[in-house]
Amino acid sequence: MTARARDHVSCADVVALVTRYLDGDLDTASSGLVEEHLADCPHCVTYVQQTRDTAAAIGRLESPPLPQRMCDELVAAFRDWKGNR
């Protein structure tokens, strides 16, 4: 989405753009349109905050190491996948 294409965003747009918005990957105009929407939509503010909180919580999780057998199977699967393209 670019701001040139639209002059507003809907709740559905916010849901679709939330990750890019939180990562700072939207252009300035599009980010501004999301912020304008958030100024008038408490439901989307809640959604964005929940998404932000979830991302922060996931970032604190420790992932156990994969067993070597599983790593080998994944490498083989992707090697075969790339070869079949």
PDB file of N, CA, C and O in Angstrom:
ATOM      1  N   MET A   1       0.850  -1.187   0.000  1.00  0.00           N
ATOM      2  CA  MET A   1       0.000   0.000   0.000  1.00  0.00           C
ATOM      3  C   MET A   1       0.882   1.231   0.000  1.00  0.00           C
ATOM      4  O   MET A   1       1.858   1.304   0.711  1.00  0.00           O
ATOM      5  N   THR A   2       0.522   2.203  -0.785  1.00  0.00           N
ATOM      6  CA  THR A   2       1.205   3.483  -0.738  1.00  0.00           C
ATOM      7  C   THR A   2       0.170   4.558  -0.476  1.00  0.00           C
ATOM      8  O   THR A   2      -0.992   4.429  -0.836  1.00  0.00           O
ATOM      9  N   ALA A   3       0.600   5.606   0.175  1.00  0.00           N
ATOM     10  CA  ALA A   3      -0.305   6.699   0.501  1.00  0.00           C
ATOM     11  C   ALA A   3      -0.846   7.355  -0.762  1.00  0.00           C
ATOM     12  O   ALA A   3      -1.948   7.869  -0.770  1.00  0.00           O
ATOM     13  N   ARG A   4      -0.073   7.306  -1.843  1.00  0.00           N
ATOM     14  CA  ARG A   4      -0.543   7.913  -3.083  1.00  0.00           C
ATOM     15  C   ARG A   4      -1.796   7.223  -3.610  1.00  0.00           C
ATOM     16  O   ARG A   4      -2.607   7.826  -4.274  1.00  0.00           O
ATOM     17  N   ALA A   5      -1.931   5.937  -3.287  1.00  0.00           N
ATOM     18  CA  ALA A   5      -3.074   5.185  -3.786  1.00  0.00           C
ATOM     19  C   ALA A   5      -4.325   5.427  -2.950  1.00  0.00           C
ATOM     20  O   ALA A   5      -5.424   5.184  -3.418  1.00  0.00           O
ATOM     21  N   ARG A   6      -4.176   5.883  -1.706  1.00  0.00           N
ATOM     22  CA  ARG A   6      -5.321   6.041  -0.810  1.00  0.00           C
ATOM     23  C   ARG A   6      -5.105   7.231   0.117  1.00  0.00           C
ATOM     24  O   ARG A   6      -3.993   7.655   0.350  1.00  0.00           O
ATOM     25  N   ASP A   7      -6.210   7.690   0.690  1.00  0.00           N
ATOM     26  CA  ASP A   7      -6.085   8.775   1.651  1.00  0.00           C
ATOM     27  C   ASP A   7      -6.502   8.343   3.052  1.00  0.00           C
ATOM     28  O   ASP A   7      -6.584   9.166   3.954  1.00  0.00           O
ATOM     29  N   HIS A   8      -6.786   7.041   3.236  1.00  0.00           N
ATOM     30  CA  HIS A   8      -7.128   6.516   4.554  1.00  0.00           C
ATOM     31  C   HIS A   8      -6.851   5.015   4.582  1.00  0.00           C
ATOM     32  O   HIS A   8      -6.650   4.401   3.540  1.00  0.00           O
ATOM     33  N   VAL A   9      -6.832   4.448   5.778  1.00  0.00           N
ATOM     34  CA  VAL A   9      -6.725   3.003   5.918  1.00  0.00           C
ATOM     35  C   VAL A   9      -7.886   2.516   6.774  1.00  0.00           C
ATOM     36  O   VAL A   9      -8.391   3.246   7.625  1.00  0.00           O
ATOM     37  N   SER A  10      -8.290   1.287   6.543  1.00  0.00           N
ATOM     38  CA  SER A  10      -9.377   0.674   7.303  1.00  0.00           C
ATOM     39  C   SER A  10      -8.785  -0.214   8.401  1.00  0.00           C
ATOM     40  O   SER A  10      -7.581  -0.452   8.449  1.00  0.00           O
ATOM     41  N   CYS A  11      -9.661  -0.754   9.236  1.00  0.00           N
ATOM     42  CA  CYS A  11      -9.210  -1.705  10.258  1.00  0.00           C
ATOM     43  C   CYS A  11      -8.545  -2.908   9.594  1.00  0.00           C
ATOM     44  O   CYS A  11      -7.516  -3.391  10.069  1.00  0.00           O
ATOM     45  N   ALA A  12      -9.114  -3.394   8.497  1.00  0.00           N
ATOM     46  CA  ALA A  12      -8.528  -4.531   7.778  1.00  0.00           C
ATOM     47  C   ALA A  12      -7.133  -4.185   7.263  1.00  0.00           C
ATOM     48  O   ALA A  12      -6.230  -5.029   7.278  1.00  0.00           O
ATOM     49  N   ASP A  13      -6.939  -2.945   6.821  1.00  0.00           N
ATOM     50  CA  ASP A  13      -5.614  -2.514   6.378  1.00  0.00           C
ATOM     51  C   ASP A  13      -4.616  -2.534   7.528  1.00  0.00           C
ATOM     52  O   ASP A  13      -3.475  -2.959   7.358  1.00  0.00           O
ATOM     53  N   VAL A  14      -5.051  -2.072   8.694  1.00  0.00           N
ATOM     54  CA  VAL A  14      -4.164  -2.064   9.860  1.00  0.00           C
ATOM     55  C   VAL A  14      -3.735  -3.487  10.191  1.00  0.00           C
ATOM     56  O   VAL A  14      -2.553  -3.754  10.440  1.00  0.00           O
ATOM     57  N   VAL A  15      -4.678  -4.432  10.159  1.00  0.00           N
ATOM     58  CA  VAL A  15      -4.349  -5.832  10.432  1.00  0.00           C
ATOM     59  C   VAL A  15      -3.320  -6.329   9.418  1.00  0.00           C
ATOM     60  O   VAL A  15      -2.343  -6.989   9.779  1.00  0.00           O
ATOM     61  N   ALA A  16      -3.517  -6.001   8.159  1.00  0.00           N
ATOM     62  CA  ALA A  16      -2.601  -6.452   7.111  1.00  0.00           C
ATOM     63  C   ALA A  16      -1.229  -5.795   7.207  1.00  0.00           C
ATOM     64  O   ALA A  16      -0.221  -6.398   6.840  1.00  0.00           O
ATOM     65  N   LEU A  17      -1.178  -4.585   7.727  1.00  0.00           N
ATOM     66  CA  LEU A  17       0.068  -3.816   7.753  1.00  0.00           C
ATOM     67  C   LEU A  17       0.768  -3.805   9.107  1.00  0.00           C
ATOM     68  O   LEU A  17       1.853  -3.241   9.228  1.00  0.00           O
ATOM     69  N   VAL A  18       0.183  -4.419  10.122  1.00  0.00           N
ATOM     70  CA  VAL A  18       0.681  -4.250  11.487  1.00  0.00           C
ATOM     71  C   VAL A  18       2.149  -4.639  11.627  1.00  0.00           C
ATOM     72  O   VAL A  18       2.917  -3.930  12.273  1.00  0.00           O
ATOM     73  N   THR A  19       2.564  -5.731  11.028  1.00  0.00           N
ATOM     74  CA  THR A  19       3.962  -6.155  11.168  1.00  0.00           C
ATOM     75  C   THR A  19       4.901  -5.152  10.514  1.00  0.00           C
ATOM     76  O   THR A  19       5.908  -4.751  11.113  1.00  0.00           O
ATOM     77  N   ARG A  20       4.567  -4.744   9.315  1.00  0.00           N
ATOM     78  CA  ARG A  20       5.411  -3.749   8.632  1.00  0.00           C
ATOM     79  C   ARG A  20       5.406  -2.427   9.398  1.00  0.00           C
ATOM     80  O   ARG A  20       6.435  -1.751   9.478  1.00  0.00           O
ATOM     81  N   TYR A  21       4.262  -2.048   9.963  1.00  0.00           N
ATOM     82  CA  TYR A  21       4.173  -0.819  10.748  1.00  0.00           C
ATOM     83  C   TYR A  21       5.076  -0.896  11.972  1.00  0.00           C
ATOM     84  O   TYR A  21       5.879   0.005  12.225  1.00  0.00           O
ATOM     85  N   LEU A  22       4.976  -1.991  12.721  1.00  0.00           N
ATOM     86  CA  LEU A  22       5.780  -2.127  13.932  1.00  0.00           C
ATOM     87  C   LEU A  22       7.261  -2.263  13.633  1.00  0.00           C
ATOM     88  O   LEU A  22       8.103  -1.833  14.432  1.00  0.00           O
ATOM     89  N   ASP A  23       7.598  -2.845  12.486  1.00  0.00           N
ATOM     90  CA  ASP A  23       9.004  -2.987  12.097  1.00  0.00           C
ATOM     91  C   ASP A  23       9.570  -1.715  11.481  1.00  0.00           C
ATOM     92  O   ASP A  23      10.763  -1.644  11.196  1.00  0.00           O
ATOM     93  N   GLY A  24       8.712  -0.722  11.246  1.00  0.00           N
ATOM     94  CA  GLY A  24       9.172   0.524  10.624  1.00  0.00           C
ATOM     95  C   GLY A  24       9.435   0.371   9.139  1.00  0.00           C
ATOM     96  O   GLY A  24      10.219   1.128   8.564  1.00  0.00           O
ATOM     97  N   ASP A  25       8.760  -0.597   8.496  1.00  0.00           N
ATOM     98  CA  ASP A  25       8.982  -0.872   7.083  1.00  0.00           C
ATOM     99  C   ASP A  25       8.001  -0.182   6.140  1.00  0.00           C
ATOM    100  O   ASP A  25       8.059  -0.410   4.938  1.00  0.00           O
ATOM    101  N   LEU A  26       7.103   0.627   6.666  1.00  0.00           N
ATOM    102  CA  LEU A  26       6.179   1.374   5.801  1.00  0.00           C
ATOM    103  C   LEU A  26       6.812   2.695   5.400  1.00  0.00           C
ATOM    104  O   LEU A  26       7.595   3.285   6.162  1.00  0.00           O
ATOM    105  N   ASP A  27       6.447   3.185   4.218  1.00  0.00           N
ATOM    106  CA  ASP A  27       6.908   4.519   3.850  1.00  0.00           C
ATOM    107  C   ASP A  27       6.263   5.531   4.796  1.00  0.00           C
ATOM    108  O   ASP A  27       5.280   5.240   5.480  1.00  0.00           O
ATOM    109  N   THR A  28       6.817   6.700   4.864  1.00  0.00           N
ATOM    110  CA  THR A  28       6.385   7.719   5.817  1.00  0.00           C
ATOM    111  C   THR A  28       4.907   8.060   5.676  1.00  0.00           C
ATOM    112  O   THR A  28       4.186   8.151   6.673  1.00  0.00           O
ATOM    113  N   ALA A  29       4.433   8.201   4.460  1.00  0.00           N
ATOM    114  CA  ALA A  29       3.027   8.559   4.244  1.00  0.00           C
ATOM    115  C   ALA A  29       2.095   7.436   4.707  1.00  0.00           C
ATOM    116  O   ALA A  29       1.084   7.698   5.373  1.00  0.00           O
ATOM    117  N   SER A  30       2.428   6.197   4.387  1.00  0.00           N
ATOM    118  CA  SER A  30       1.580   5.069   4.799  1.00  0.00           C
ATOM    119  C   SER A  30       1.582   4.912   6.315  1.00  0.00           C
ATOM    120  O   SER A  30       0.540   4.659   6.921  1.00  0.00           O
ATOM    121  N   SER A  31       2.745   5.071   6.915  1.00  0.00           N
ATOM    122  CA  SER A  31       2.830   5.000   8.372  1.00  0.00           C
ATOM    123  C   SER A  31       1.969   6.097   9.005  1.00  0.00           C
ATOM    124  O   SER A  31       1.264   5.862   9.986  1.00  0.00           O
ATOM    125  N   GLY A  32       1.985   7.260   8.412  1.00  0.00           N
ATOM    126  CA  GLY A  32       1.156   8.367   8.904  1.00  0.00           C
ATOM    127  C   GLY A  32      -0.320   8.050   8.809  1.00  0.00           C
ATOM    128  O   GLY A  32      -1.097   8.381   9.717  1.00  0.00           O
ATOM    129  N   LEU A  33      -0.727   7.391   7.727  1.00  0.00           N
ATOM    130  CA  LEU A  33      -2.134   7.011   7.575  1.00  0.00           C
ATOM    131  C   LEU A  33      -2.540   5.984   8.630  1.00  0.00           C
ATOM    132  O   LEU A  33      -3.643   6.053   9.177  1.00  0.00           O
ATOM    133  N   VAL A  34      -1.649   5.031   8.934  1.00  0.00           N
ATOM    134  CA  VAL A  34      -1.937   4.069   9.994  1.00  0.00           C
ATOM    135  C   VAL A  34      -2.076   4.805  11.322  1.00  0.00           C
ATOM    136  O   VAL A  34      -3.013   4.564  12.090  1.00  0.00           O
ATOM    137  N   GLU A  35      -1.177   5.728  11.599  1.00  0.00           N
ATOM    138  CA  GLU A  35      -1.237   6.484  12.848  1.00  0.00           C
ATOM    139  C   GLU A  35      -2.499   7.336  12.940  1.00  0.00           C
ATOM    140  O   GLU A  35      -3.093   7.453  14.021  1.00  0.00           O
ATOM    141  N   GLU A  36      -2.930   7.909  11.824  1.00  0.00           N
ATOM    142  CA  GLU A  36      -4.193   8.656  11.818  1.00  0.00           C
ATOM    143  C   GLU A  36      -5.357   7.731  12.162  1.00  0.00           C
ATOM    144  O   GLU A  36      -6.244   8.107  12.934  1.00  0.00           O
ATOM    145  N   HIS A  37      -5.351   6.534  11.598  1.00  0.00           N
ATOM    146  CA  HIS A  37      -6.411   5.571  11.898  1.00  0.00           C
ATOM    147  C   HIS A  37      -6.376   5.210  13.385  1.00  0.00           C
ATOM    148  O   HIS A  37      -7.423   5.159  14.037  1.00  0.00           O
ATOM    149  N   LEU A  38      -5.178   4.958  13.905  1.00  0.00           N
ATOM    150  CA  LEU A  38      -5.052   4.579  15.313  1.00  0.00           C
ATOM    151  C   LEU A  38      -5.536   5.694  16.241  1.00  0.00           C
ATOM    152  O   LEU A  38      -6.043   5.413  17.326  1.00  0.00           O
ATOM    153  N   ALA A  39      -5.411   6.933  15.819  1.00  0.00           N
ATOM    154  CA  ALA A  39      -5.871   8.054  16.641  1.00  0.00           C
ATOM    155  C   ALA A  39      -7.378   8.035  16.852  1.00  0.00           C
ATOM    156  O   ALA A  39      -7.877   8.573  17.847  1.00  0.00           O
ATOM    157  N   ASP A  40      -8.104   7.378  15.935  1.00  0.00           N
ATOM    158  CA  ASP A  40      -9.570   7.351  16.008  1.00  0.00           C
ATOM    159  C   ASP A  40     -10.157   5.963  16.252  1.00  0.00           C
ATOM    160  O   ASP A  40     -11.383   5.816  16.258  1.00  0.00           O
ATOM    161  N   CYS A  41      -9.311   4.930  16.428  1.00  0.00           N
ATOM    162  CA  CYS A  41      -9.838   3.564  16.513  1.00  0.00           C
ATOM    163  C   CYS A  41      -9.216   2.820  17.704  1.00  0.00           C
ATOM    164  O   CYS A  41      -8.149   2.215  17.568  1.00  0.00           O
ATOM    165  N   PRO A  42      -9.896   2.854  18.846  1.00  0.00           N
ATOM    166  CA  PRO A  42      -9.341   2.179  20.025  1.00  0.00           C
ATOM    167  C   PRO A  42      -9.202   0.671  19.844  1.00  0.00           C
ATOM    168  O   PRO A  42      -8.329   0.053  20.448  1.00  0.00           O
ATOM    169  N   HIS A  43     -10.025   0.075  18.991  1.00  0.00           N
ATOM    170  CA  HIS A  43      -9.922  -1.366  18.753  1.00  0.00           C
ATOM    171  C   HIS A  43      -8.604  -1.698  18.060  1.00  0.00           C
ATOM    172  O   HIS A  43      -7.938  -2.680  18.416  1.00  0.00           O
ATOM    173  N   CYS A  44      -8.219  -0.909  17.092  1.00  0.00           N
ATOM    174  CA  CYS A  44      -6.949  -1.141  16.401  1.00  0.00           C
ATOM    175  C   CYS A  44      -5.761  -0.811  17.303  1.00  0.00           C
ATOM    176  O   CYS A  44      -4.728  -1.473  17.221  1.00  0.00           O
ATOM    177  N   VAL A  45      -5.908   0.184  18.159  1.00  0.00           N
ATOM    178  CA  VAL A  45      -4.845   0.479  19.129  1.00  0.00           C
ATOM    179  C   VAL A  45      -4.601  -0.756  19.990  1.00  0.00           C
ATOM    180  O   VAL A  45      -3.455  -1.162  20.217  1.00  0.00           O
ATOM    181  N   THR A  46      -5.681  -1.379  20.458  1.00  0.00           N
ATOM    182  CA  THR A  46      -5.562  -2.598  21.263  1.00  0.00           C
ATOM    183  C   THR A  46      -4.896  -3.699  20.454  1.00  0.00           C
ATOM    184  O   THR A  46      -3.993  -4.387  20.944  1.00  0.00           O
ATOM    185  N   TYR A  47      -5.302  -3.877  19.213  1.00  0.00           N
ATOM    186  CA  TYR A  47      -4.729  -4.908  18.353  1.00  0.00           C
ATOM    187  C   TYR A  47      -3.234  -4.688  18.148  1.00  0.00           C
ATOM    188  O   TYR A  47      -2.431  -5.624  18.264  1.00  0.00           O
ATOM    189  N   VAL A  48      -2.853  -3.463  17.841  1.00  0.00           N
ATOM    190  CA  VAL A  48      -1.431  -3.156  17.619  1.00  0.00           C
ATOM    191  C   VAL A  48      -0.636  -3.409  18.904  1.00  0.00           C
ATOM    192  O   VAL A  48       0.451  -3.991  18.861  1.00  0.00           O
ATOM    193  N   GLN A  49      -1.172  -3.011  20.047  1.00  0.00           N
ATOM    194  CA  GLN A  49      -0.471  -3.232  21.305  1.00  0.00           C
ATOM    195  C   GLN A  49      -0.352  -4.725  21.608  1.00  0.00           C
ATOM    196  O   GLN A  49       0.696  -5.189  22.067  1.00  0.00           O
ATOM    197  N   GLN A  50      -1.403  -5.490  21.344  1.00  0.00           N
ATOM    198  CA  GLN A  50      -1.337  -6.942  21.557  1.00  0.00           C
ATOM    199  C   GLN A  50      -0.284  -7.577  20.648  1.00  0.00           C
ATOM    200  O   GLN A  50       0.455  -8.466  21.076  1.00  0.00           O
ATOM    201  N   THR A  51      -0.214  -7.115  19.419  1.00  0.00           N
ATOM    202  CA  THR A  51       0.788  -7.634  18.489  1.00  0.00           C
ATOM    203  C   THR A  51       2.194  -7.273  18.961  1.00  0.00           C
ATOM    204  O   THR A  51       3.110  -8.100  18.935  1.00  0.00           O
ATOM    205  N   ARG A  52       2.370  -6.046  19.414  1.00  0.00           N
ATOM    206  CA  ARG A  52       3.661  -5.597  19.948  1.00  0.00           C
ATOM    207  C   ARG A  52       4.051  -6.438  21.167  1.00  0.00           C
ATOM    208  O   ARG A  52       5.190  -6.900  21.279  1.00  0.00           O
ATOM    209  N   ASP A  53       3.098  -6.655  22.079  1.00  0.00           N
ATOM    210  CA  ASP A  53       3.366  -7.443  23.287  1.00  0.00           C
ATOM    211  C   ASP A  53       3.700  -8.891  22.945  1.00  0.00           C
ATOM    212  O   ASP A  53       4.595  -9.499  23.556  1.00  0.00           O
ATOM    213  N   THR A  54       2.981  -9.460  21.982  1.00  0.00           N
ATOM    214  CA  THR A  54       3.239 -10.845  21.562  1.00  0.00           C
ATOM    215  C   THR A  54       4.637 -10.977  20.973  1.00  0.00           C
ATOM    216  O   THR A  54       5.376 -11.912  21.305  1.00  0.00           O
ATOM    217  N   ALA A  55       5.014 -10.058  20.119  1.00  0.00           N
ATOM    218  CA  ALA A  55       6.349 -10.093  19.513  1.00  0.00           C
ATOM    219  C   ALA A  55       7.428  -9.980  20.583  1.00  0.00           C
ATOM    220  O   ALA A  55       8.443 -10.691  20.535  1.00  0.00           O
ATOM    221  N   ALA A  56       7.210  -9.126  21.567  1.00  0.00           N
ATOM    222  CA  ALA A  56       8.187  -8.974  22.646  1.00  0.00           C
ATOM    223  C   ALA A  56       8.295 -10.257  23.464  1.00  0.00           C
ATOM    224  O   ALA A  56       9.390 -10.695  23.824  1.00  0.00           O
ATOM    225  N   ALA A  57       7.153 -10.881  23.743  1.00  0.00           N
ATOM    226  CA  ALA A  57       7.164 -12.119  24.528  1.00  0.00           C
ATOM    227  C   ALA A  57       7.848 -13.246  23.758  1.00  0.00           C
ATOM    228  O   ALA A  57       8.631 -14.013  24.335  1.00  0.00           O
ATOM    229  N   ILE A  58       7.582 -13.344  22.488  1.00  0.00           N
ATOM    230  CA  ILE A  58       8.206 -14.389  21.671  1.00  0.00           C
ATOM    231  C   ILE A  58       9.712 -14.174  21.612  1.00  0.00           C
ATOM    232  O   ILE A  58      10.489 -15.124  21.657  1.00  0.00           O
ATOM    233  N   GLY A  59      10.121 -12.934  21.563  1.00  0.00           N
ATOM    234  CA  GLY A  59      11.551 -12.623  21.517  1.00  0.00           C
ATOM    235  C   GLY A  59      12.291 -13.036  22.774  1.00  0.00           C
ATOM    236  O   GLY A  59      13.511 -13.216  22.749  1.00  0.00           O
ATOM    237  N   ARG A  60      11.581 -13.224  23.872  1.00  0.00           N
ATOM    238  CA  ARG A  60      12.215 -13.628  25.134  1.00  0.00           C
ATOM    239  C   ARG A  60      12.265 -15.142  25.304  1.00  0.00           C
ATOM    240  O   ARG A  60      12.886 -15.638  26.234  1.00  0.00           O
ATOM    241  N   LEU A  61      11.607 -15.878  24.421  1.00  0.00           N
ATOM    242  CA  LEU A  61      11.584 -17.335  24.532  1.00  0.00           C
ATOM    243  C   LEU A  61      12.922 -17.928  24.107  1.00  0.00           C
ATOM    244  O   LEU A  61      13.550 -17.463  23.163  1.00  0.00           O
ATOM    245  N   GLU A  62      13.330 -18.935  24.809  1.00  0.00           N
ATOM    246  CA  GLU A  62      14.519 -19.675  24.401  1.00  0.00           C
ATOM    247  C   GLU A  62      14.068 -20.872  23.597  1.00  0.00           C
ATOM    248  O   GLU A  62      13.134 -21.570  23.972  1.00  0.00           O
ATOM    249  N   SER A  63      14.712 -21.102  22.491  1.00  0.00           N
ATOM    250  CA  SER A  63      14.349 -22.275  21.701  1.00  0.00           C
ATOM    251  C   SER A  63      15.392 -23.356  21.943  1.00  0.00           C
ATOM    252  O   SER A  63      16.595 -23.092  21.912  1.00  0.00           O
ATOM    253  N   PRO A  64      14.909 -24.558  22.194  1.00  0.00           N
ATOM    254  CA  PRO A  64      15.843 -25.653  22.428  1.00  0.00           C
ATOM    255  C   PRO A  64      16.576 -26.000  21.136  1.00  0.00           C
ATOM    256  O   PRO A  64      16.043 -25.801  20.038  1.00  0.00           O
ATOM    257  N   PRO A  65      17.779 -26.509  21.240  1.00  0.00           N
ATOM    258  CA  PRO A  65      18.497 -26.890  20.026  1.00  0.00           C
ATOM    259  C   PRO A  65      17.804 -28.064  19.331  1.00  0.00           C
ATOM    260  O   PRO A  65      17.202 -28.916  19.979  1.00  0.00           O
ATOM    261  N   LEU A  66      17.878 -28.062  18.005  1.00  0.00           N
ATOM    262  CA  LEU A  66      17.305 -29.171  17.237  1.00  0.00           C
ATOM    263  C   LEU A  66      18.242 -30.366  17.306  1.00  0.00           C
ATOM    264  O   LEU A  66      19.462 -30.212  17.232  1.00  0.00           O
ATOM    265  N   PRO A  67      17.666 -31.549  17.411  1.00  0.00           N
ATOM    266  CA  PRO A  67      18.510 -32.749  17.342  1.00  0.00           C
ATOM    267  C   PRO A  67      19.219 -32.800  15.990  1.00  0.00           C
ATOM    268  O   PRO A  67      18.667 -32.369  14.966  1.00  0.00           O
ATOM    269  N   GLN A  68      20.440 -33.324  15.979  1.00  0.00           N
ATOM    270  CA  GLN A  68      21.226 -33.381  14.740  1.00  0.00           C
ATOM    271  C   GLN A  68      20.480 -34.098  13.617  1.00  0.00           C
ATOM    272  O   GLN A  68      20.513 -33.670  12.474  1.00  0.00           O
ATOM    273  N   ARG A  69      19.758 -35.161  13.949  1.00  0.00           N
ATOM    274  CA  ARG A  69      19.006 -35.904  12.935  1.00  0.00           C
ATOM    275  C   ARG A  69      17.992 -34.996  12.239  1.00  0.00           C
ATOM    276  O   ARG A  69      17.836 -35.023  11.018  1.00  0.00           O
ATOM    277  N   MET A  70      17.302 -34.166  13.022  1.00  0.00           N
ATOM    278  CA  MET A  70      16.309 -33.264  12.446  1.00  0.00           C
ATOM    279  C   MET A  70      16.986 -32.216  11.562  1.00  0.00           C
ATOM    280  O   MET A  70      16.490 -31.893  10.481  1.00  0.00           O
ATOM    281  N   CYS A  71      18.114 -31.689  12.003  1.00  0.00           N
ATOM    282  CA  CYS A  71      18.859 -30.723  11.181  1.00  0.00           C
ATOM    283  C   CYS A  71      19.250 -31.345   9.846  1.00  0.00           C
ATOM    284  O   CYS A  71      19.089 -30.726   8.792  1.00  0.00           O
ATOM    285  N   ASP A  72      19.752 -32.581   9.908  1.00  0.00           N
ATOM    286  CA  ASP A  72      20.147 -33.277   8.684  1.00  0.00           C
ATOM    287  C   ASP A  72      18.954 -33.475   7.752  1.00  0.00           C
ATOM    288  O   ASP A  72      19.069 -33.296   6.536  1.00  0.00           O
ATOM    289  N   GLU A  73      17.795 -33.831   8.307  1.00  0.00           N
ATOM    290  CA  GLU A  73      16.594 -34.041   7.494  1.00  0.00           C
ATOM    291  C   GLU A  73      16.131 -32.736   6.849  1.00  0.00           C
ATOM    292  O   GLU A  73      15.715 -32.725   5.682  1.00  0.00           O
ATOM    293  N   LEU A  74      16.207 -31.642   7.598  1.00  0.00           N
ATOM    294  CA  LEU A  74      15.804 -30.342   7.044  1.00  0.00           C
ATOM    295  C   LEU A  74      16.735 -29.916   5.918  1.00  0.00           C
ATOM    296  O   LEU A  74      16.284 -29.436   4.866  1.00  0.00           O
ATOM    297  N   VAL A  75      18.030 -30.077   6.127  1.00  0.00           N
ATOM    298  CA  VAL A  75      18.992 -29.718   5.084  1.00  0.00           C
ATOM    299  C   VAL A  75      18.728 -30.548   3.832  1.00  0.00           C
ATOM    300  O   VAL A  75      18.694 -30.019   2.717  1.00  0.00           O
ATOM    301  N   ALA A  76      18.493 -31.846   4.002  1.00  0.00           N
ATOM    302  CA  ALA A  76      18.214 -32.713   2.857  1.00  0.00           C
ATOM    303  C   ALA A  76      16.917 -32.299   2.155  1.00  0.00           C
ATOM    304  O   ALA A  76      16.851 -32.271   0.923  1.00  0.00           O
ATOM    305  N   ALA A  77      15.902 -31.994   2.925  1.00  0.00           N
ATOM    306  CA  ALA A  77      14.623 -31.595   2.336  1.00  0.00           C
ATOM    307  C   ALA A  77      14.764 -30.322   1.515  1.00  0.00           C
ATOM    308  O   ALA A  77      14.236 -30.230   0.399  1.00  0.00           O
ATOM    309  N   PHE A  78      15.480 -29.347   2.028  1.00  0.00           N
ATOM    310  CA  PHE A  78      15.633 -28.094   1.282  1.00  0.00           C
ATOM    311  C   PHE A  78      16.570 -28.260   0.102  1.00  0.00           C
ATOM    312  O   PHE A  78      16.390 -27.626  -0.927  1.00  0.00           O
ATOM    313  N   ARG A  79      17.559 -29.115   0.235  1.00  0.00           N
ATOM    314  CA  ARG A  79      18.451 -29.389  -0.893  1.00  0.00           C
ATOM    315  C   ARG A  79      17.634 -29.998  -2.030  1.00  0.00           C
ATOM    316  O   ARG A  79      17.759 -29.586  -3.182  1.00  0.00           O
ATOM    317  N   ASP A  80      16.777 -30.967  -1.708  1.00  0.00           N
ATOM    318  CA  ASP A  80      15.923 -31.590  -2.729  1.00  0.00           C
ATOM    319  C   ASP A  80      14.924 -30.595  -3.293  1.00  0.00           C
ATOM    320  O   ASP A  80      14.648 -30.585  -4.490  1.00  0.00           O
ATOM    321  N   TRP A  81      14.370 -29.739  -2.436  1.00  0.00           N
ATOM    322  CA  TRP A  81      13.390 -28.754  -2.896  1.00  0.00           C
ATOM    323  C   TRP A  81      14.027 -27.807  -3.903  1.00  0.00           C
ATOM    324  O   TRP A  81      13.469 -27.538  -4.947  1.00  0.00           O
ATOM    325  N   LYS A  82      15.222 -27.319  -3.605  1.00  0.00           N
ATOM    326  CA  LYS A  82      15.889 -26.392  -4.505  1.00  0.00           C
ATOM    327  C   LYS A  82      16.235 -27.073  -5.830  1.00  0.00           C
ATOM    328  O   LYS A  82      16.116 -26.485  -6.886  1.00  0.00           O
ATOM    329  N   GLY A  83      16.616 -28.342  -5.757  1.00  0.00           N
ATOM    330  CA  GLY A  83      16.956 -29.071  -6.957  1.00  0.00           C
ATOM    331  C   GLY A  83      15.762 -29.354  -7.856  1.00  0.00           C
ATOM    332  O   GLY A  83      15.921 -29.528  -9.064  1.00  0.00           O
ATOM    333  N   ASN A  84      14.573 -29.353  -7.286  1.00  0.00           N
ATOM    334  CA  ASN A  84      13.359 -29.637  -8.067  1.00  0.00           C
ATOM    335  C   ASN A  84      12.727 -28.393  -8.652  1.00  0.00           C
ATOM    336  O   ASN A  84      11.690 -28.486  -9.297  1.00  0.00           O
ATOM    337  N   ARG A  85      13.294 -27.259  -8.458  1.00  0.00           N
ATOM    338  CA  ARG A  85      12.700 -26.013  -8.968  1.00  0.00           C
ATOM    339  C   ARG A  85      13.086 -25.773 -10.387  1.00  0.00           C
ATOM    340  O   ARG A  85      13.989 -26.007 -10.964  1.00  0.00           O
TER     341      ARG A  85
END
